mmCIF file of C-alpha atoms in Angstrom:
data_model
loop_
_atom_site.group_PDB
_atom_site.id
_atom_site.type_symbol
_atom_site.label_atom_id
_atom_site.label_comp_id
_atom_site.label_asym_id
_atom_site.label_seq_id
_atom_site.Cartn_x
_atom_site.Cartn_y
_atom_site.Cartn_z
ATOM 1 C CA UNK F 1 -1.263 -15.766 -12.722
ATOM 2 C CA UNK F 2 -3.015 -14.714 -15.917
ATOM 3 C CA UNK F 3 -4.444 -11.262 -16.540
ATOM 4 C CA UNK F 4 -7.294 -11.813 -18.963
ATOM 5 C CA UNK F 5 -7.987 -9.247 -21.653
ATOM 6 C CA UNK F 6 -8.960 -9.126 -25.271
ATOM 7 C CA UNK F 7 -6.267 -10.310 -27.660
ATOM 8 C CA UNK F 8 -4.367 -7.421 -29.209
ATOM 9 C CA UNK F 9 -5.358 -4.948 -26.487
ATOM 10 C CA UNK F 10 -3.566 -3.852 -23.354
ATOM 11 C CA UNK F 11 -5.164 -4.725 -20.029
ATOM 12 C CA UNK F 12 -6.593 -1.815 -18.061
ATOM 13 C CA UNK F 13 -4.505 -0.470 -15.152
ATOM 14 C CA UNK F 14 -4.658 -2.464 -11.953
ATOM 15 C CA UNK F 15 -6.279 0.581 -10.302
ATOM 16 C CA UNK F 16 -7.728 3.640 -12.005
ATOM 17 C CA UNK F 17 -9.406 6.511 -10.170
ATOM 18 C CA UNK F 18 -11.250 9.500 -11.573
ATOM 19 C CA UNK F 19 -12.730 12.273 -9.419
ATOM 20 C CA UNK F 20 -12.516 9.908 -6.418
ATOM 21 C CA UNK F 21 -13.755 11.298 -3.122
ATOM 22 C CA UNK F 22 -14.671 10.187 0.391
ATOM 23 C CA UNK F 23 -16.462 12.295 2.996
ATOM 24 C CA UNK F 24 -16.485 11.191 6.630
ATOM 25 C CA UNK F 25 -18.251 13.077 9.402
ATOM 26 C CA UNK F 26 -18.972 15.913 7.011
ATOM 27 C CA UNK F 27 -15.249 16.340 6.289
ATOM 28 C CA UNK F 28 -13.655 15.412 2.941
ATOM 29 C CA UNK F 29 -10.990 12.751 3.480
ATOM 30 C CA UNK F 30 -10.173 12.100 -0.193
ATOM 31 C CA UNK F 31 -10.545 14.995 -2.625
ATOM 32 C CA UNK F 32 -11.086 14.460 -6.358
ATOM 33 C CA UNK F 33 -8.254 11.962 -6.793
ATOM 34 C CA UNK F 34 -7.161 10.952 -10.281
ATOM 35 C CA UNK F 35 -4.435 8.346 -10.703
ATOM 36 C CA UNK F 36 -3.565 4.981 -12.224
ATOM 37 C CA UNK F 37 -1.538 2.079 -10.849
ATOM 38 C CA UNK F 38 0.089 0.108 -13.710
ATOM 39 C CA UNK F 39 -0.155 -3.669 -13.608
ATOM 40 C CA UNK F 40 2.823 -5.709 -12.506
ATOM 41 C CA UNK F 41 4.401 -2.874 -10.487
ATOM 42 C CA UNK F 42 5.295 -2.240 -6.864
ATOM 43 C CA UNK F 43 3.721 1.140 -6.099
ATOM 44 C CA UNK F 44 4.436 2.888 -2.817
ATOM 45 C CA UNK F 45 1.893 5.173 -1.148
ATOM 46 C CA UNK F 46 3.557 7.788 1.064
ATOM 47 C CA UNK F 47 2.230 10.719 3.043
ATOM 48 C CA UNK F 48 1.928 12.210 6.521
ATOM 49 C CA UNK F 49 -0.389 10.924 9.210
ATOM 50 C CA UNK F 50 -4.050 11.554 8.435
ATOM 51 C CA UNK F 51 -3.530 12.310 4.739
ATOM 52 C CA UNK F 52 -5.950 9.572 3.621
ATOM 53 C CA UNK F 53 -3.718 6.635 2.657
ATOM 54 C CA UNK F 54 -5.611 4.007 4.640
ATOM 55 C CA UNK F 55 -8.947 5.413 3.459
ATOM 56 C CA UNK F 56 -7.736 5.141 -0.147
ATOM 57 C CA UNK F 57 -6.640 1.538 0.382
ATOM 58 C CA UNK F 58 -10.012 0.680 1.928
ATOM 59 C CA UNK F 59 -11.723 2.214 -1.090
ATOM 60 C CA UNK F 60 -9.601 0.110 -3.460
ATOM 61 C CA UNK F 61 -10.557 -3.157 -1.739
ATOM 62 C CA UNK F 62 -14.225 -2.148 -1.467
ATOM 63 C CA UNK F 63 -14.299 -1.742 2.319
ATOM 64 C CA UNK F 64 -14.869 2.035 2.439
ATOM 65 C CA UNK F 65 -18.336 3.581 2.639
ATOM 66 C CA UNK F 66 -19.497 6.800 0.939
ATOM 67 C CA UNK F 67 -17.101 6.676 -1.991
ATOM 68 C CA UNK F 68 -17.889 9.050 -4.858
ATOM 69 C CA UNK F 69 -16.438 9.311 -8.340
ATOM 70 C CA UNK F 70 -15.071 6.382 -10.326
ATOM 71 C CA UNK F 71 -12.735 3.689 -9.014
ATOM 72 C CA UNK F 72 -11.928 0.676 -11.196
ATOM 73 C CA UNK F 73 -9.878 -2.253 -9.931
ATOM 74 C CA UNK F 74 -8.601 -4.944 -12.332
ATOM 75 C CA UNK F 75 -11.180 -3.768 -14.862
ATOM 76 C CA UNK F 76 -14.122 -4.010 -12.429
ATOM 77 C CA UNK F 77 -15.829 -1.446 -10.207
ATOM 78 C CA UNK F 78 -14.211 -1.426 -6.762
ATOM 79 C CA UNK F 79 -16.146 -3.635 -4.355
ATOM 80 C CA UNK F 80 -17.519 -5.929 -7.066
ATOM 81 C CA UNK F 81 -18.083 -9.533 -6.009
ATOM 82 C CA UNK F 82 -15.983 -10.603 -8.998
ATOM 83 C CA UNK F 83 -12.912 -9.129 -7.284
ATOM 84 C CA UNK F 84 -13.244 -11.086 -4.059
ATOM 85 C CA UNK F 85 -10.721 -13.796 -4.970
ATOM 86 C CA UNK F 86 -8.471 -11.535 -7.043
ATOM 87 C CA UNK F 87 -7.387 -9.227 -4.200
ATOM 88 C CA UNK F 88 -5.233 -9.649 -1.114
ATOM 89 C CA UNK F 89 -5.469 -7.044 1.658
ATOM 90 C CA UNK F 90 -3.314 -6.595 4.751
ATOM 91 C CA UNK F 91 -4.483 -4.050 7.332
ATOM 92 C CA UNK F 92 -2.228 -2.296 9.831
ATOM 93 C CA UNK F 93 -3.642 -4.410 12.675
ATOM 94 C CA UNK F 94 -2.925 -8.147 12.144
ATOM 95 C CA UNK F 95 -6.087 -10.098 11.356
ATOM 96 C CA UNK F 96 -5.445 -13.461 13.004
ATOM 97 C CA UNK F 97 -7.242 -15.769 15.413
ATOM 98 C CA UNK F 98 -5.155 -15.863 18.584
ATOM 99 C CA UNK F 99 -6.412 -19.317 19.632
ATOM 100 C CA UNK F 100 -5.198 -20.911 16.376
ATOM 101 C CA UNK F 101 -1.668 -21.654 15.262
ATOM 102 C CA UNK F 102 -0.170 -19.781 12.330
ATOM 103 C CA UNK F 103 -0.733 -22.829 10.116
ATOM 104 C CA UNK F 104 -4.325 -23.263 11.317
ATOM 105 C CA UNK F 105 -5.041 -19.614 10.584
ATOM 106 C CA UNK F 106 -3.817 -20.043 7.013
ATOM 107 C CA UNK F 107 -5.695 -23.307 6.554
ATOM 108 C CA UNK F 108 -8.915 -21.670 7.769
ATOM 109 C CA UNK F 109 -8.570 -18.679 5.452
ATOM 110 C CA UNK F 110 -7.635 -20.940 2.535
ATOM 111 C CA UNK F 111 -10.933 -22.771 3.053
ATOM 112 C CA UNK F 112 -12.820 -19.462 3.202
ATOM 113 C CA UNK F 113 -11.164 -18.403 -0.067
ATOM 114 C CA UNK F 114 -12.259 -21.620 -1.719
ATOM 115 C CA UNK F 115 -8.804 -23.126 -2.227
ATOM 116 C CA UNK F 116 -9.430 -26.804 -3.116
ATOM 117 C CA UNK F 117 -8.680 -29.145 -0.231
ATOM 118 C CA UNK F 118 -6.120 -31.051 -2.305
ATOM 119 C CA UNK F 119 -4.134 -27.832 -2.883
ATOM 120 C CA UNK F 120 -4.582 -26.302 0.540
ATOM 121 C CA UNK F 121 -1.573 -27.771 2.349
ATOM 122 C CA UNK F 122 0.801 -26.834 -0.471
ATOM 123 C CA UNK F 123 -0.500 -23.269 -0.629
ATOM 124 C CA UNK F 124 -0.249 -22.879 3.140
ATOM 125 C CA UNK F 125 3.335 -24.183 3.124
ATOM 126 C CA UNK F 126 4.269 -21.887 0.238
ATOM 127 C CA UNK F 127 2.831 -18.844 2.019
ATOM 128 C CA UNK F 128 4.630 -19.712 5.261
ATOM 129 C CA UNK F 129 7.878 -20.043 3.309
ATOM 130 C CA UNK F 130 7.319 -16.722 1.528
ATOM 131 C CA UNK F 131 7.078 -14.842 4.838
ATOM 132 C CA UNK F 132 9.768 -16.911 6.598
ATOM 133 C CA UNK F 133 7.455 -18.316 9.278
ATOM 134 C CA UNK F 134 7.958 -22.066 8.947
ATOM 135 C CA UNK F 135 9.793 -22.213 12.265
ATOM 136 C CA UNK F 136 6.709 -20.750 14.004
ATOM 137 C CA UNK F 137 4.055 -22.454 11.897
ATOM 138 C CA UNK F 138 2.672 -24.521 14.764
ATOM 139 C CA UNK F 139 2.871 -21.862 17.481
ATOM 140 C CA UNK F 140 -0.338 -20.292 18.739
ATOM 141 C CA UNK F 141 -0.830 -16.805 17.309
ATOM 142 C CA UNK F 142 -1.323 -15.570 20.889
ATOM 143 C CA UNK F 143 2.308 -16.521 21.606
ATOM 144 C CA UNK F 144 3.747 -14.792 18.532
ATOM 145 C CA UNK F 145 5.293 -11.336 18.547
ATOM 146 C CA UNK F 146 3.507 -8.445 16.877
ATOM 147 C CA UNK F 147 5.816 -8.674 13.873
ATOM 148 C CA UNK F 148 5.208 -12.417 13.536
ATOM 149 C CA UNK F 149 1.440 -11.934 13.653
ATOM 150 C CA UNK F 150 1.808 -9.304 10.926
ATOM 151 C CA UNK F 151 3.616 -11.890 8.819
ATOM 152 C CA UNK F 152 0.772 -14.355 9.361
ATOM 153 C CA UNK F 153 -1.624 -11.706 8.017
ATOM 154 C CA UNK F 154 0.640 -11.194 5.003
ATOM 155 C CA UNK F 155 0.773 -14.940 4.399
ATOM 156 C CA UNK F 156 -3.046 -15.041 4.432
ATOM 157 C CA UNK F 157 -3.112 -12.322 1.765
ATOM 158 C CA UNK F 158 -0.817 -14.417 -0.460
ATOM 159 C CA UNK F 159 -3.190 -17.396 -0.508
ATOM 160 C CA UNK F 160 -4.828 -17.985 -3.872
ATOM 161 C CA UNK F 161 -2.187 -16.003 -5.824
ATOM 162 C CA UNK F 162 -4.097 -12.679 -5.913
ATOM 163 C CA UNK F 163 -3.539 -10.338 -8.852
ATOM 164 C CA UNK F 164 -3.518 -7.233 -6.634
ATOM 165 C CA UNK F 165 -2.048 -6.997 -3.145
ATOM 166 C CA UNK F 166 -2.967 -3.957 -1.032
ATOM 167 C CA UNK F 167 -0.619 -3.795 1.943
ATOM 168 C CA UNK F 168 -1.033 -1.154 4.653
ATOM 169 C CA UNK F 169 2.399 -0.691 6.279
ATOM 170 C CA UNK F 170 3.332 -4.404 6.079
ATOM 171 C CA UNK F 171 6.915 -3.958 7.341
ATOM 172 C CA UNK F 172 6.184 -1.975 10.519
ATOM 173 C CA UNK F 173 7.849 -3.534 13.566
ATOM 174 C CA UNK F 174 10.093 -5.841 11.534
ATOM 175 C CA UNK F 175 13.869 -5.943 11.828
ATOM 176 C CA UNK F 176 15.930 -4.617 8.882
ATOM 177 C CA UNK F 177 16.935 -8.076 7.631
ATOM 178 C CA UNK F 178 13.350 -9.346 7.506
ATOM 179 C CA UNK F 179 12.172 -6.055 6.014
ATOM 180 C CA UNK F 180 14.671 -6.440 3.188
ATOM 181 C CA UNK F 181 13.563 -10.047 2.686
ATOM 182 C CA UNK F 182 9.917 -8.989 2.365
ATOM 183 C CA UNK F 183 10.734 -6.259 -0.154
ATOM 184 C CA UNK F 184 12.592 -8.864 -2.201
ATOM 185 C CA UNK F 185 9.451 -11.011 -1.985
ATOM 186 C CA UNK F 186 7.268 -8.109 -3.144
ATOM 187 C CA UNK F 187 9.399 -7.634 -6.247
ATOM 188 C CA UNK F 188 9.433 -11.389 -6.967
ATOM 189 C CA UNK F 189 5.628 -11.423 -6.809
ATOM 190 C CA UNK F 190 5.533 -8.639 -9.402
ATOM 191 C CA UNK F 191 8.271 -10.024 -11.657
ATOM 192 C CA UNK F 192 7.499 -13.749 -11.515
ATOM 193 C CA UNK F 193 3.741 -13.882 -10.881
ATOM 194 C CA UNK F 194 2.655 -10.649 -12.563
ATOM 195 C CA UNK F 195 1.096 -9.333 -9.352
ATOM 196 C CA UNK F 196 0.523 -5.648 -8.686
ATOM 197 C CA UNK F 197 1.329 -4.347 -5.211
ATOM 198 C CA UNK F 198 0.098 -1.124 -3.600
ATOM 199 C CA UNK F 199 2.089 -0.611 -0.398
ATOM 200 C CA UNK F 200 1.970 2.159 2.192
ATOM 201 C CA UNK F 201 4.979 2.834 4.386
ATOM 202 C CA UNK F 202 6.172 5.401 6.908
ATOM 203 C CA UNK F 203 9.830 4.492 6.347
ATOM 204 C CA UNK F 204 11.059 6.963 3.763
ATOM 205 C CA UNK F 205 14.103 4.932 2.757
ATOM 206 C CA UNK F 206 11.708 2.214 1.587
ATOM 207 C CA UNK F 207 10.492 4.592 -1.119
ATOM 208 C CA UNK F 208 13.487 3.748 -3.300
ATOM 209 C CA UNK F 209 12.478 0.084 -3.187
ATOM 210 C CA UNK F 210 9.292 0.913 -5.139
ATOM 211 C CA UNK F 211 8.885 0.982 -8.926
ATOM 212 C CA UNK F 212 6.516 3.941 -8.623
ATOM 213 C CA UNK F 213 5.385 6.301 -5.874
ATOM 214 C CA UNK F 214 2.241 8.240 -5.031
ATOM 215 C CA UNK F 215 2.807 11.075 -2.555
ATOM 216 C CA UNK F 216 -0.294 12.194 -0.649
ATOM 217 C CA UNK F 217 -1.083 15.268 1.413
ATOM 218 C CA UNK F 218 -4.403 16.311 2.971
ATOM 219 C CA UNK F 219 -6.523 13.945 0.904
ATOM 220 C CA UNK F 220 -4.904 14.734 -2.442
ATOM 221 C CA UNK F 221 -2.253 13.071 -4.589
ATOM 222 C CA UNK F 222 0.611 15.543 -4.472
ATOM 223 C CA UNK F 223 2.732 13.801 -7.105
ATOM 224 C CA UNK F 224 3.275 10.395 -8.685
ATOM 225 C CA UNK F 225 6.046 8.807 -10.715
ATOM 226 C CA UNK F 226 9.186 6.753 -10.318
ATOM 227 C CA UNK F 227 11.613 7.700 -7.529
ATOM 228 C CA UNK F 228 14.017 8.916 -10.216
ATOM 229 C CA UNK F 229 11.341 11.101 -11.827
ATOM 230 C CA UNK F 230 10.393 12.690 -8.501
ATOM 231 C CA UNK F 231 14.004 13.428 -7.614
ATOM 232 C CA UNK F 232 14.633 14.922 -11.062
ATOM 233 C CA UNK F 233 11.443 16.995 -10.923
ATOM 234 C CA UNK F 234 12.415 18.565 -7.610
ATOM 235 C CA UNK F 235 16.182 18.720 -8.122
ATOM 236 C CA UNK F 236 16.800 16.743 -4.928
ATOM 237 C CA UNK F 237 18.959 13.738 -4.085
ATOM 238 C CA UNK F 238 16.446 11.628 -2.143
ATOM 239 C CA UNK F 239 12.738 10.840 -2.136
ATOM 240 C CA UNK F 240 12.472 12.281 1.379
ATOM 241 C CA UNK F 241 13.858 15.616 0.192
ATOM 242 C CA UNK F 242 11.644 15.458 -2.899
ATOM 243 C CA UNK F 243 8.626 14.965 -0.655
ATOM 244 C CA UNK F 244 9.572 17.910 1.547
ATOM 245 C CA UNK F 245 10.110 20.060 -1.558
ATOM 246 C CA UNK F 246 6.669 19.143 -2.930
ATOM 247 C CA UNK F 247 5.005 19.780 0.438
ATOM 248 C CA UNK F 248 6.745 23.134 0.509
ATOM 249 C CA UNK F 249 5.431 23.950 -2.978
ATOM 250 C CA UNK F 250 1.912 23.048 -1.822
ATOM 251 C CA UNK F 251 2.323 25.305 1.219
ATOM 252 C CA UNK F 252 3.536 28.085 -1.098
ATOM 253 C CA UNK F 253 0.387 27.691 -3.186
ATOM 254 C CA UNK F 254 -1.712 28.094 -0.031
ATOM 255 C CA UNK F 255 0.234 31.204 0.984
ATOM 256 C CA UNK F 256 -0.390 32.646 -2.481
ATOM 257 C CA UNK F 257 -4.107 31.927 -2.438
ATOM 258 C CA UNK F 258 -3.805 28.718 -4.438
ATOM 259 C CA UNK F 259 -2.396 30.497 -7.497
ATOM 260 C CA UNK F 260 0.565 28.159 -7.766
ATOM 261 C CA UNK F 261 3.073 30.947 -7.146
ATOM 262 C CA UNK F 262 6.283 30.056 -5.328
ATOM 263 C CA UNK F 263 8.210 33.286 -5.264
ATOM 264 C CA UNK F 264 8.679 35.955 -2.621
ATOM 265 C CA UNK F 265 8.703 35.835 1.104
ATOM 266 C CA UNK F 266 5.510 33.808 1.353
ATOM 267 C CA UNK F 267 6.987 31.030 -0.810
ATOM 268 C CA UNK F 268 10.175 30.627 1.212
ATOM 269 C CA UNK F 269 8.177 30.835 4.445
ATOM 270 C CA UNK F 270 5.833 28.091 3.291
ATOM 271 C CA UNK F 271 8.758 25.822 2.458
ATOM 272 C CA UNK F 272 10.443 26.548 5.799
ATOM 273 C CA UNK F 273 7.224 25.771 7.692
ATOM 274 C CA UNK F 274 6.789 22.528 5.736
ATOM 275 C CA UNK F 275 10.369 21.486 6.541
ATOM 276 C CA UNK F 276 9.841 22.391 10.208
ATOM 277 C CA UNK F 277 6.683 20.273 10.353
ATOM 278 C CA UNK F 278 8.450 17.305 8.788
ATOM 279 C CA UNK F 279 11.456 17.654 11.111
ATOM 280 C CA UNK F 280 9.247 18.046 14.191
ATOM 281 C CA UNK F 281 10.579 21.532 14.971
ATOM 282 C CA UNK F 282 7.054 22.944 15.285
ATOM 283 C CA UNK F 283 6.151 20.461 18.028
ATOM 284 C CA UNK F 284 4.597 17.919 15.637
ATOM 285 C CA UNK F 285 5.898 14.444 14.879
ATOM 286 C CA UNK F 286 8.442 13.927 12.137
ATOM 287 C CA UNK F 287 6.978 10.540 11.228
ATOM 288 C CA UNK F 288 5.510 10.105 7.770
ATOM 289 C CA UNK F 289 2.902 7.452 8.431
ATOM 290 C CA UNK F 290 -0.660 6.295 7.882
#
């Protein structure tokens, strides 16, 4: 995989957003986001349910309507036709044809992507190997488990060696051994093929498997950096605790009228309420998800 750029200059980030917004049903879903995703990294996107992660991923791959601001992907405007064969996208719901086998699904999508017929079988086999599905390659997708169908979708995204992979909760429903195998694959794709991966997850212990993290809350990027940087910034010993600390700081800001203050009774109350929400003690779910 070759990232083309002018000799002597650094390539632009894989993803760069400035003043990025999305409004749906009159309600802002993404609010003035500014961030960059460096090339060749595994970047995790974490945040509570409804915070805008899936909407952001759809914007990156050009599938989201009513996007405002600036969003550049691999040096092109998001949604440009030039990006069509340079991106791989896996949605939360597996995108497979149930009346085709896993191999037939991959062969069909390889043809759609324009993979030359002479290379198609090799690419399909390589993708099946990457996601550990060779033993089910000739089973109908209708007879596969939900996790196996998800792996077929991931294999489709790997066809054509895309430069950027956008994966929306790709390890949900997988057993721990397979989940570890896929994370090893993600890092091999970055290290050996130069791919960039943007991955959302609701499993907080997967955060430490990422090179970099973006933490989202209510349509905004709360913080970004390496897991080590986020732990050091918050004085905590895990990314989960760092996230709760940052959510608490944001709640403190709200209690103080957005002034950024964290002291006093309002500050400690905001942090306690944030921790209660995350732990499910206020009647909400403790899951950090889509």
